[in-house]
């Protein structure tokens, strides 16, 4: 049920309100199996009727500020959609770019963002093949919003799905959490904090390829159950989506979750729980226990996976929940985010 | 060259400023053959080496008001992208939907728009397979912006391109011009005009299929050179793009261009030239002269093509220009739009 009568910032937070809006409005009217899977992408048999599969994903980017330590809205828009496509196990091929510009945006700023998109696309090995530009009057937008949609192709037998997750499976995380969201909040300059924290925005398709290649050569493609990038709503939101979607319990271990000391410090100052803070270059993999060690090993060979570690396990009960063994040896429930922790983080 | 230092509404008009922005900024940095073709879609041979071709297109919709006579932003967002895909001769298969919502938008209004998208998608025979929702603070957006991206498949041997156009080819238009833009302007209510004019927003893929099917059964697929829907910037802009892209001259006949008397009257009151006013359910086809009559006949069998007519001809010189024989028997140059005639029309 949607309790509110009007859209609030919480509807864009990636948490409970976003989920309610998706389930009780978009899914109700757009109902079809691809959307109902609640993944960040759709899988389409291509050419129709063949076994070959194409992946399609979309995301709009409204991050504020548009230029921040470690990146800008253009770089983020390329990486974000390429990553959503890659989470299916696909190789991203091409993306679209739709711009909504506010009257008065400096052409030099636009040029810088476009150059940054072009560079990000080159290094992600995708082509920006089609686009669109709209302009809205001053005060009807906020400098620049970018939509990117992406197409990829699944070249292996990999078929990831919530439904494959079973108790005993391991949860692997590729690196530190909270870097992107913390960098954005500090860059807004509303809080007088100085730091060297940069967004972790990065293209994850190389890391995904390393994982898929390893499982293909081990003849164990089915051992990879699901991949997700913990963006808006952070690690906690992705784990809750998995616990709820796979109807399982997830137990994670706080001490095993990599966290930069300066991000930990900034989150404490800002009153944020890093578990809920957005990442833009991290990967969560759910994998069969017998392959977990090999997957971690393969991930650590990749520059974006150096700190990969098993951070938890899928258990049977109490299903639908995520629990965390804290650094002090206690246990706490890691719930879905209710309010709007961080608007316009991506 | 881009003369301005900042984005103006003219950059979103679809006219000369938009073209300069695309050529001297986006194309310069995103350079690749698909973009350089300056079509509203990209064609991708997939799988590599096969004959199967995928078509990919994107558009963001920022129309104001969001609900207007004949439609709303949701219906427009589905039709607009489905039409861009169809202009390649492809059968549209699926679309994405990316929402940028302004804090404070009534959920009931959003629901109405979503229902309208669902209905438009059903009747266009496409599935909304993936989506995204972002929320921006009050004053940083304007109620709702929607991006749709679409995928289609080219199932015939049709291969449309500017480069196929030769002198002697005929220009066919599917119906009246200016309905959409005029309806939007009147709906804004800034001018005290009352009228029954409705947007012509419609899904053109059925009309496109009728044309393709006819040429396939006549073994004359190559006779169809190019299709375009004259949206932002109107008929004049599309014809100028063709004249410039195909390096030819286009001569049109004012008397053959269908125009509703009430649209003509409203345009006169509003100081607009209907040649530049947006359409959202019309089609321009450039076709070999020997097939023109059959194409017009096939189009007239379709509900959206009842008023189809040959409105002009491709000539050799003076190339790059569009000229119109006026109703009074004179001749005028129909130039590219320089300023911003109508912001936020789609």
XYZ file of C-alpha atoms in Angstrom:
692
model
C 0.000 0.000 0.000
C 1.111 3.575 -0.648
C 0.346 5.557 2.500
C 1.243 8.996 1.176
C -0.922 11.174 -1.057
C 2.060 13.011 -2.537
C 5.585 12.121 -3.632
C 8.202 12.680 -0.920
C 11.976 12.466 -1.085
C 11.692 9.077 0.638
C 10.117 7.689 -2.554
C 13.481 8.207 -4.213
C 15.615 6.851 -1.396
C 15.745 3.249 -2.573
C 14.221 2.136 0.735
C 10.789 1.036 1.865
C 8.861 3.938 0.270
C 10.539 3.337 -3.107
C 9.697 -0.355 -2.875
C 6.056 0.402 -2.049
C 5.788 2.803 -4.984
C 7.252 0.195 -7.347
C 5.109 -2.663 -6.070
C 1.809 -0.872 -5.641
C 1.931 1.487 -8.563
C 4.392 0.563 -11.330
C 4.138 -3.219 -11.021
C 0.381 -3.107 -10.660
C -0.079 -1.324 -13.972
C 2.973 -2.411 -15.983
C 2.696 -6.008 -14.823
C 4.951 -8.461 -16.665
C 7.467 -11.142 -15.617
C 10.592 -9.095 -16.344
C 9.524 -6.208 -14.094
C 8.193 -8.539 -11.419
C 11.668 -10.079 -11.030
C 12.611 -6.757 -9.381
C 16.087 -6.783 -10.882
C 17.825 -3.674 -12.188
C 17.582 -5.105 -15.708
C 15.333 -7.117 -18.018
C 16.444 -10.218 -19.912
C 15.038 -10.704 -23.426
C 15.532 -13.707 -25.702
C 17.305 -12.372 -28.811
C 16.750 -12.878 -31.653
C 13.227 -13.682 -30.440
C 12.844 -17.444 -30.108
C 16.585 -18.162 -29.863
C 18.613 -19.130 -26.781
C 20.753 -16.047 -27.052
C 19.892 -13.412 -24.459
C 19.973 -9.661 -24.466
C 19.877 -7.507 -21.298
C 18.246 -4.053 -21.100
C 18.450 -1.539 -18.245
C 17.719 2.138 -17.568
C 18.606 4.716 -14.912
C 18.193 8.460 -14.568
C 20.876 10.420 -12.740
C 20.045 13.516 -10.680
C 23.093 13.597 -8.385
C 23.868 16.879 -6.637
C 26.476 18.349 -6.932
C 27.020 17.426 -10.571
C 30.808 17.429 -10.147
C 32.260 15.762 -7.035
C 35.512 14.191 -5.793
C 36.142 11.081 -7.880
C 33.708 11.864 -10.674
C 30.742 13.743 -12.057
C 27.174 13.053 -13.176
C 28.357 11.986 -16.640
C 30.852 9.399 -15.436
C 28.288 8.134 -12.920
C 25.597 7.872 -15.629
C 27.813 5.676 -17.796
C 29.116 3.467 -14.979
C 25.748 3.129 -13.269
C 23.900 1.742 -16.271
C 26.836 -0.352 -17.497
C 26.970 -1.873 -14.001
C 23.228 -2.600 -13.932
C 23.605 -4.467 -17.231
C 26.721 -6.282 -15.994
C 24.913 -7.517 -12.842
C 23.051 -9.972 -15.097
C 26.355 -11.516 -16.160
C 26.067 -9.781 -19.537
C 28.746 -7.979 -21.483
C 27.544 -4.361 -21.923
C 27.521 -3.307 -25.596
C 26.000 0.126 -26.008
C 24.136 2.839 -24.149
C 21.821 5.744 -24.909
C 22.170 9.211 -23.393
C 19.148 11.439 -22.725
C 19.868 14.926 -21.368
C 17.450 17.249 -19.573
C 19.262 20.586 -19.352
C 18.194 23.607 -17.357
C 18.261 26.930 -19.183
C 21.394 28.772 -18.050
C 23.698 25.750 -17.668
C 27.184 26.770 -18.790
C 28.183 25.094 -22.058
C 31.676 24.581 -20.596
C 30.229 22.539 -17.748
C 28.162 20.504 -20.200
C 31.251 19.929 -22.326
C 33.203 18.691 -19.329
C 30.414 16.234 -18.456
C 30.128 15.021 -22.042
C 33.906 14.498 -22.235
C 33.740 12.574 -18.997
C 30.931 10.348 -20.374
C 32.919 9.725 -23.537
C 36.004 8.712 -21.531
C 33.969 6.470 -19.218
C 32.265 4.798 -22.191
C 35.615 4.181 -23.910
C 37.137 2.545 -20.871
C 33.948 0.521 -20.227
C 34.103 -0.598 -23.876
C 30.564 0.572 -24.676
C 29.418 2.931 -27.426
C 26.966 5.793 -26.905
C 24.835 5.048 -29.958
C 21.728 7.220 -29.596
C 20.677 10.273 -27.629
C 18.251 13.080 -26.951
C 18.398 16.596 -25.521
C 15.626 18.565 -23.867
C 15.829 22.005 -22.269
C 13.574 23.218 -19.436
C 13.197 26.791 -18.210
C 15.315 28.133 -15.379
C 13.845 26.832 -12.119
C 12.098 23.816 -13.704
C 15.142 21.553 -13.445
C 18.510 21.576 -11.704
C 21.404 22.141 -14.126
C 21.454 18.679 -15.722
C 19.724 15.323 -15.408
C 20.955 12.391 -17.503
C 19.206 9.168 -18.403
C 21.268 6.308 -19.741
C 19.791 3.039 -20.934
C 22.008 0.113 -21.772
C 22.018 -3.079 -23.802
C 24.250 -6.075 -23.124
C 24.496 -9.668 -24.208
C 24.807 -12.787 -22.069
C 27.472 -14.904 -23.741
C 27.794 -17.715 -21.193
C 25.266 -20.148 -19.726
C 25.007 -17.936 -16.626
C 21.409 -17.360 -15.465
C 21.275 -15.370 -12.263
C 18.148 -15.269 -10.162
C 16.917 -14.755 -6.620
C 15.186 -18.101 -6.934
C 18.515 -19.953 -7.097
C 19.596 -18.824 -3.639
C 19.592 -21.604 -1.009
C 20.614 -21.775 2.649
C 24.354 -22.276 2.997
C 25.208 -19.927 0.112
C 27.881 -17.343 0.857
C 27.636 -13.564 0.435
C 30.741 -11.903 -1.019
C 31.395 -8.142 -1.062
C 34.044 -6.661 -3.386
C 35.362 -3.831 -1.181
C 34.751 -0.906 1.158
C 31.262 0.504 1.673
C 29.889 4.035 1.845
C 32.562 5.859 -0.173
C 30.261 7.333 -2.849
C 27.471 8.611 -0.599
C 29.898 10.074 1.919
C 31.882 11.853 -0.814
C 28.672 13.363 -2.239
C 27.410 14.569 1.123
C 30.726 16.195 1.958
C 30.931 17.750 -1.523
C 27.611 19.518 -0.913
C 29.543 21.646 1.519
C 26.625 22.089 3.883
C 28.761 20.584 6.624
C 32.193 22.032 7.261
C 34.041 18.736 6.851
C 37.240 18.430 4.874
C 38.288 15.006 3.674
C 40.044 13.064 0.936
C 37.092 10.719 0.456
C 36.317 10.134 -3.212
C 33.369 8.477 -4.896
C 34.159 4.875 -5.824
C 32.313 5.244 -9.167
C 33.758 2.579 -11.462
C 32.792 0.209 -14.243
C 32.239 -3.258 -12.792
C 31.974 -5.230 -16.015
C 35.620 -6.313 -15.887
C 35.206 -7.667 -12.371
C 31.991 -9.447 -13.398
C 33.799 -10.975 -16.383
C 36.559 -12.254 -14.095
C 33.940 -14.027 -11.960
C 31.998 -15.472 -14.905
C 35.171 -16.617 -16.701
C 36.370 -18.416 -13.581
C 33.079 -20.248 -13.075
C 32.856 -21.156 -16.771
C 36.369 -22.621 -16.720
C 35.503 -24.487 -13.498
C 32.349 -25.771 -15.171
C 30.397 -24.295 -12.274
C 28.359 -21.472 -13.756
C 25.346 -22.410 -11.649
C 27.286 -21.740 -8.462
C 26.833 -17.992 -9.053
C 23.306 -17.288 -7.834
C 22.997 -13.504 -8.009
C 25.018 -10.314 -8.384
C 23.972 -6.839 -7.252
C 25.690 -3.487 -6.995
C 24.745 -1.880 -3.674
C 24.036 1.659 -4.919
C 21.152 3.801 -3.583
C 20.202 2.489 -0.128
C 23.600 0.842 0.275
C 24.567 -2.689 1.273
C 21.714 -2.983 3.790
C 19.067 -2.346 1.123
C 20.486 -4.877 -1.341
C 20.704 -7.544 1.374
C 17.130 -6.841 2.464
C 15.940 -7.113 -1.135
C 17.678 -10.477 -1.409
C 16.322 -11.740 1.940
C 12.837 -10.721 0.926
C 13.042 -11.815 -2.735
C 14.679 -15.175 -1.998
C 12.628 -15.656 1.157
C 15.711 -16.426 3.195
C 17.662 -15.129 6.173
C 21.006 -13.389 5.738
C 23.560 -13.306 8.521
C 26.465 -10.912 8.013
C 29.525 -10.174 10.093
C 30.319 -6.500 10.741
C 34.031 -7.172 11.194
C 34.328 -8.615 7.714
C 32.792 -5.595 5.941
C 35.595 -3.352 4.652
C 35.181 0.300 5.697
C 37.692 3.105 5.241
C 38.490 4.764 8.592
C 37.807 8.216 7.142
C 34.422 7.087 5.782
C 33.617 5.581 9.187
C 34.594 8.865 10.852
C 32.628 11.027 8.401
C 29.537 8.819 8.748
C 29.749 9.169 12.516
C 29.942 12.956 12.206
C 27.093 13.007 9.677
C 24.942 10.663 11.730
C 24.835 8.035 8.980
C 25.023 4.269 9.085
C 27.502 3.263 6.337
C 25.456 0.115 5.700
C 22.822 2.374 4.085
C 25.201 4.706 2.239
C 25.439 4.385 -1.561
C 28.311 2.734 -3.394
C 28.959 3.093 -7.122
C 31.776 0.623 -7.722
C 31.043 -2.318 -5.438
C 29.598 -5.728 -6.052
C 27.686 -8.229 -3.903
C 27.798 -11.848 -5.119
C 25.777 -14.720 -3.699
C 27.580 -17.963 -4.454
C 27.420 -21.686 -3.613
C 29.638 -22.420 -0.586
C 31.963 -24.815 -2.428
C 32.935 -22.089 -4.907
C 33.134 -19.144 -2.507
C 36.862 -19.299 -1.929
C 37.649 -19.498 -5.652
C 35.359 -16.575 -6.420
C 36.997 -14.428 -3.737
C 40.389 -15.406 -5.144
C 39.370 -14.487 -8.697
C 37.889 -11.180 -7.542
C 41.040 -10.241 -5.632
C 43.088 -10.501 -8.826
C 41.050 -7.619 -10.270
C 41.926 -4.004 -9.325
C 38.340 -3.346 -8.213
C 38.146 -6.484 -6.076
C 41.357 -6.386 -4.015
C 39.439 -6.328 -0.725
C 36.827 -8.940 -1.660
C 35.692 -11.097 1.239
C 32.929 -13.407 2.340
C 30.866 -11.174 4.623
C 27.987 -13.483 5.423
C 25.841 -16.478 4.740
C 22.330 -17.357 3.590
C 20.352 -19.149 6.302
C 16.861 -20.516 6.361
C 15.252 -18.712 9.278
C 13.983 -16.235 10.343
C 13.331 -15.629 6.666
C 12.948 -12.209 5.125
C 15.434 -10.677 7.583
C 19.035 -9.553 7.648
C 20.967 -9.827 10.911
C 24.483 -8.643 11.653
C 26.920 -9.909 14.243
C 28.396 -6.624 15.503
C 32.041 -5.930 16.209
C 31.211 -6.176 19.918
C 29.867 -9.724 19.514
C 26.173 -8.778 19.748
C 23.585 -9.121 17.015
C 21.275 -6.558 15.409
C 18.569 -6.605 12.790
C 19.550 -4.669 9.660
C 16.176 -3.420 8.482
C 14.976 -1.782 5.273
C 15.471 1.993 5.241
C 12.212 3.750 6.136
C 12.849 7.449 5.552
C 15.026 9.370 3.149
C 18.566 9.152 4.349
C 20.260 10.767 1.383
C 18.336 12.429 -1.439
C 19.916 12.811 -4.902
C 22.918 10.635 -4.275
C 22.899 9.250 -7.821
C 30.208 26.166 -33.796
C 28.271 26.847 -30.593
C 27.915 30.613 -30.275
C 26.333 30.710 -26.832
C 28.141 30.316 -23.512
C 25.057 29.016 -21.713
C 22.160 26.704 -22.529
C 19.080 28.554 -23.809
C 15.587 27.273 -24.541
C 16.510 27.358 -28.233
C 18.930 24.462 -27.618
C 15.875 22.336 -26.922
C 13.764 23.592 -29.819
C 14.848 21.005 -32.356
C 16.038 23.785 -34.672
C 19.391 25.235 -35.583
C 20.688 25.650 -32.008
C 19.833 22.019 -31.174
C 21.611 20.857 -34.312
C 24.716 22.916 -33.461
C 24.782 21.491 -29.926
C 24.530 17.933 -31.264
C 27.133 18.411 -33.981
C 29.691 20.463 -32.093
C 29.401 18.907 -28.666
C 27.783 15.469 -28.546
C 29.032 14.171 -31.906
C 32.481 15.575 -31.358
C 32.978 13.615 -28.151
C 30.748 10.578 -28.611
C 31.805 10.123 -32.236
C 30.655 6.873 -33.827
C 28.859 5.935 -37.058
C 25.456 5.308 -35.439
C 25.284 8.781 -33.889
C 26.734 10.445 -36.966
C 23.801 9.144 -39.054
C 21.707 11.737 -37.163
C 18.685 9.464 -37.048
C 16.410 9.197 -34.016
C 17.607 5.630 -33.494
C 20.676 3.412 -33.756
C 20.781 0.173 -35.744
C 22.951 -2.599 -34.364
C 23.687 -5.823 -36.233
C 23.168 -8.502 -33.644
C 24.313 -11.244 -33.271
C 27.477 -10.115 -35.124
C 27.629 -11.595 -38.595
C 23.898 -12.370 -38.688
C 21.275 -10.552 -40.728
C 19.227 -9.758 -37.662
C 19.161 -6.089 -36.735
C 18.239 -4.437 -33.473
C 17.061 -0.847 -33.237
C 17.615 1.252 -30.105
C 16.219 4.716 -29.360
C 15.791 7.076 -26.401
C 13.786 10.211 -25.614
C 13.080 12.238 -22.494
C 9.687 13.899 -22.153
C 9.275 17.227 -20.343
C 5.988 18.392 -21.883
C 4.049 21.091 -20.047
C 1.238 20.751 -19.062
C 1.578 17.066 -18.191
C -2.081 16.385 -19.028
C -3.507 17.932 -22.207
C -6.366 17.426 -24.701
C -5.743 14.120 -26.447
C -3.191 12.724 -24.022
C -0.673 13.167 -21.249
C 3.075 12.910 -20.727
C 2.842 9.136 -20.152
C 1.003 8.372 -23.378
C 3.354 10.710 -25.258
C 6.411 9.008 -23.722
C 5.288 5.584 -24.925
C 4.196 6.707 -28.407
C 7.206 8.967 -28.949
C 9.825 6.291 -28.401
C 7.831 3.523 -30.090
C 7.544 5.846 -33.106
C 11.274 6.630 -33.146
C 11.992 2.884 -33.214
C 9.332 2.308 -35.893
C 10.860 4.984 -38.168
C 13.680 2.507 -38.894
C 11.163 0.021 -40.240
C 11.533 -2.055 -37.080
C 8.808 -3.724 -35.040
C 9.023 -2.171 -31.533
C 9.309 -4.873 -28.841
C 9.915 -3.351 -25.433
C 10.626 -0.062 -23.695
C 12.117 1.174 -20.441
C 10.588 3.870 -18.246
C 12.710 6.226 -16.146
C 10.832 8.702 -13.943
C 12.180 11.917 -12.414
C 9.501 13.033 -9.958
C 9.341 16.348 -8.140
C 8.659 16.180 -4.420
C 4.993 17.082 -3.899
C 3.583 15.472 -7.068
C 0.180 13.975 -6.227
C 0.262 10.172 -6.251
C -3.143 10.227 -7.987
C -1.690 12.204 -10.875
C 1.251 9.805 -11.094
C -1.168 6.871 -11.081
C -3.167 8.365 -13.921
C 0.001 8.844 -15.982
C 1.213 5.324 -15.239
C -2.182 3.872 -16.231
C -2.038 5.870 -19.408
C 1.469 4.518 -20.188
C 0.297 0.967 -19.526
C -2.679 1.401 -21.880
C -0.519 3.005 -24.589
C 2.047 0.190 -24.303
C -0.649 -2.479 -24.564
C -2.148 -0.990 -27.683
C 1.309 -0.431 -29.207
C 2.091 -4.083 -28.440
C 5.254 -3.283 -26.458
C 6.154 -4.310 -22.912
C 7.584 -1.948 -20.302
C 10.320 -4.303 -19.104
C 12.590 -2.204 -16.900
C 12.406 1.087 -15.042
C 13.814 3.546 -12.554
C 12.463 6.257 -10.259
C 14.263 9.302 -8.907
C 12.834 12.091 -6.758
C 14.152 15.669 -6.704
C 13.331 18.362 -4.161
C 10.486 20.791 -4.725
C 11.686 23.453 -7.172
C 14.431 21.269 -8.702
C 12.144 19.666 -11.276
C 8.660 20.230 -12.664
C 6.172 17.586 -11.499
C 7.348 14.730 -13.702
C 9.873 14.033 -16.451
C 9.862 10.636 -18.159
C 12.563 8.964 -20.200
C 11.641 6.012 -22.363
C 14.136 3.985 -24.345
C 13.004 1.379 -26.807
C 14.208 -1.739 -28.582
C 12.836 -3.060 -31.847
C 13.719 -5.631 -34.455
C 13.987 -5.181 -38.225
C 12.375 -8.274 -39.698
C 12.388 -7.363 -43.376
C 15.179 -6.443 -45.758
C 14.299 -2.778 -45.315
C 17.323 -0.512 -44.798
C 16.370 3.129 -44.613
C 18.939 5.857 -45.019
C 19.369 9.460 -46.088
C 21.991 8.231 -48.540
C 19.369 6.365 -50.590
C 17.460 9.522 -51.474
C 17.790 10.592 -55.136
C 16.257 13.380 -57.231
C 12.797 12.438 -58.424
C 11.820 10.706 -55.142
C 8.461 11.709 -53.730
C 7.706 13.052 -50.250
C 4.558 11.648 -48.632
C 2.906 13.038 -45.489
C 0.382 10.952 -43.538
C -2.005 13.678 -42.370
C -2.628 17.120 -40.891
C 0.205 19.138 -39.352
C 0.498 21.189 -36.161
C -2.196 19.492 -34.064
C 0.021 18.468 -31.132
C 1.931 21.696 -30.645
C -1.183 23.835 -31.017
C -3.107 21.697 -28.488
C -0.240 22.007 -25.969
C 0.050 25.780 -26.354
C -3.680 26.276 -25.914
C -3.712 23.894 -22.924
C -1.166 26.100 -21.151
C -3.988 28.571 -20.840
C -1.743 31.606 -21.113
C -3.809 32.703 -24.078
C -7.564 32.941 -23.728
C -8.330 30.661 -26.670
C -10.938 27.938 -26.490
C -10.798 25.143 -29.025
C -11.457 21.462 -29.667
C -7.937 20.871 -30.953
C -6.423 17.668 -29.551
C -2.902 16.342 -29.680
C -2.485 13.771 -32.442
C -0.289 11.563 -30.204
C -0.533 8.053 -31.645
C 1.500 4.911 -32.179
C 2.748 4.831 -35.762
C 4.084 1.275 -35.854
C 0.909 -0.104 -37.450
C 1.081 2.458 -40.252
C 4.789 1.718 -40.737
C 4.013 -2.010 -40.908
C 1.381 -1.367 -43.573
C 3.979 0.441 -45.701
C 6.713 -2.162 -45.196
C 4.339 -5.076 -45.834
C 3.160 -3.505 -49.073
C 6.714 -2.952 -50.345
C 7.783 -6.459 -49.311
C 4.856 -8.008 -51.170
C 5.643 -5.803 -54.194
C 9.280 -6.913 -53.971
C 10.206 -3.247 -53.788
C 11.617 -2.741 -50.292
C 14.373 -0.485 -51.625
C 11.805 1.991 -52.911
C 11.303 3.214 -49.347
C 14.236 5.559 -48.737
C 13.503 7.112 -45.351
C 10.774 7.584 -42.752
C 10.615 10.352 -40.143
C 8.034 11.533 -37.665
C 7.924 15.342 -37.735
C 7.828 15.994 -33.966
C 9.747 18.849 -32.307
C 10.411 21.511 -34.930
C 7.587 20.230 -37.119
C 7.493 19.291 -40.799
C 9.830 22.123 -41.790
C 12.625 20.846 -39.528
C 12.392 17.249 -40.752
C 12.449 18.370 -44.382
C 15.451 20.604 -43.717
C 17.272 17.722 -42.026
C 16.593 15.564 -45.064
C 17.664 18.275 -47.530
C 20.858 18.815 -45.603
C 21.586 15.137 -44.807
C 20.816 13.881 -48.307
C 22.374 16.947 -49.917
C 19.328 17.519 -52.078
C 16.631 20.086 -52.717
C 13.055 19.551 -51.578
C 10.150 21.261 -53.256
C 6.819 21.049 -51.435
C 3.386 22.297 -52.309
C 1.508 24.204 -49.585
C -1.893 23.272 -51.010
C -1.193 19.561 -50.608
C -0.287 19.766 -46.905
C -3.342 18.849 -44.809
C -4.125 21.419 -42.119
C -7.206 21.560 -39.905
C -8.963 24.932 -40.231
C -9.055 25.346 -36.431
C -5.303 24.631 -36.206
C -4.694 27.133 -38.992
C -6.796 29.694 -37.127
C -5.127 29.066 -33.772
C -1.653 29.281 -35.328
C -2.570 32.607 -36.886
C -3.760 33.922 -33.508
C -0.649 32.557 -31.768
C 1.703 33.911 -34.425
C 2.971 30.451 -35.347
C 3.817 28.862 -38.656
C 2.210 25.381 -38.604
C 5.125 24.053 -40.680
C 7.259 24.348 -37.518
C 4.687 23.111 -35.015
C 5.192 19.651 -33.484
C 3.218 16.570 -34.510
C 3.151 13.336 -32.492
C 1.276 10.977 -34.790
C 2.379 11.892 -38.298
C 4.785 10.305 -40.712
C 6.927 11.594 -43.574
C 8.027 8.974 -46.121
C 10.483 9.510 -48.942
C 9.808 6.971 -51.653
C 10.846 6.140 -55.238
C 8.443 7.810 -57.717
C 7.224 4.552 -59.265
C 5.956 3.320 -55.881
C 4.536 6.602 -54.542
C 0.971 5.988 -55.569
C 0.906 2.472 -54.072
C 2.390 3.722 -50.802
C -0.206 6.478 -50.533
C -2.899 3.913 -51.247
C -1.597 1.530 -48.561
C -1.316 4.359 -46.033
C -4.867 5.532 -46.681
C -6.187 2.098 -45.700
C -4.813 2.666 -42.191
C -6.803 4.799 -39.686
C -3.763 7.024 -39.063
C -3.080 7.566 -42.756
C -6.508 8.490 -44.186
C -5.258 11.881 -45.410
C -1.926 10.680 -46.774
C -0.721 12.560 -49.834
C 2.346 13.287 -51.915
C 3.292 16.782 -50.757
C 6.517 17.275 -52.643
C 9.495 15.991 -54.539
C 13.246 15.628 -54.164
C 15.157 17.717 -56.673
C 18.835 18.169 -57.317
C 19.358 21.894 -56.914
C 19.714 24.211 -55.072
C 20.780 21.488 -52.678
C 20.451 21.754 -48.894
C 17.273 23.834 -49.208
C 13.530 23.385 -48.874
C 11.244 25.517 -50.997
C 7.466 25.698 -50.910
C 5.076 26.691 -53.644
C 2.568 28.775 -51.715
C -1.194 28.680 -52.034
C -0.979 31.985 -53.907
C 1.332 30.479 -56.498
C 4.529 32.119 -55.215
C 7.549 30.364 -53.770
C 9.293 30.713 -50.389
C 12.317 29.197 -48.735
C 11.375 27.049 -45.712
C 14.420 27.508 -43.515
C 15.634 25.782 -40.377
C 14.129 27.239 -37.186
C 16.582 29.661 -35.568
C 15.062 30.563 -32.206
C 12.886 28.717 -29.742
C 9.398 28.695 -31.101
C 7.821 26.374 -28.555
C 9.658 25.174 -25.454
C 8.639 21.924 -23.711
C 6.302 20.684 -26.391
C 7.293 17.049 -25.840
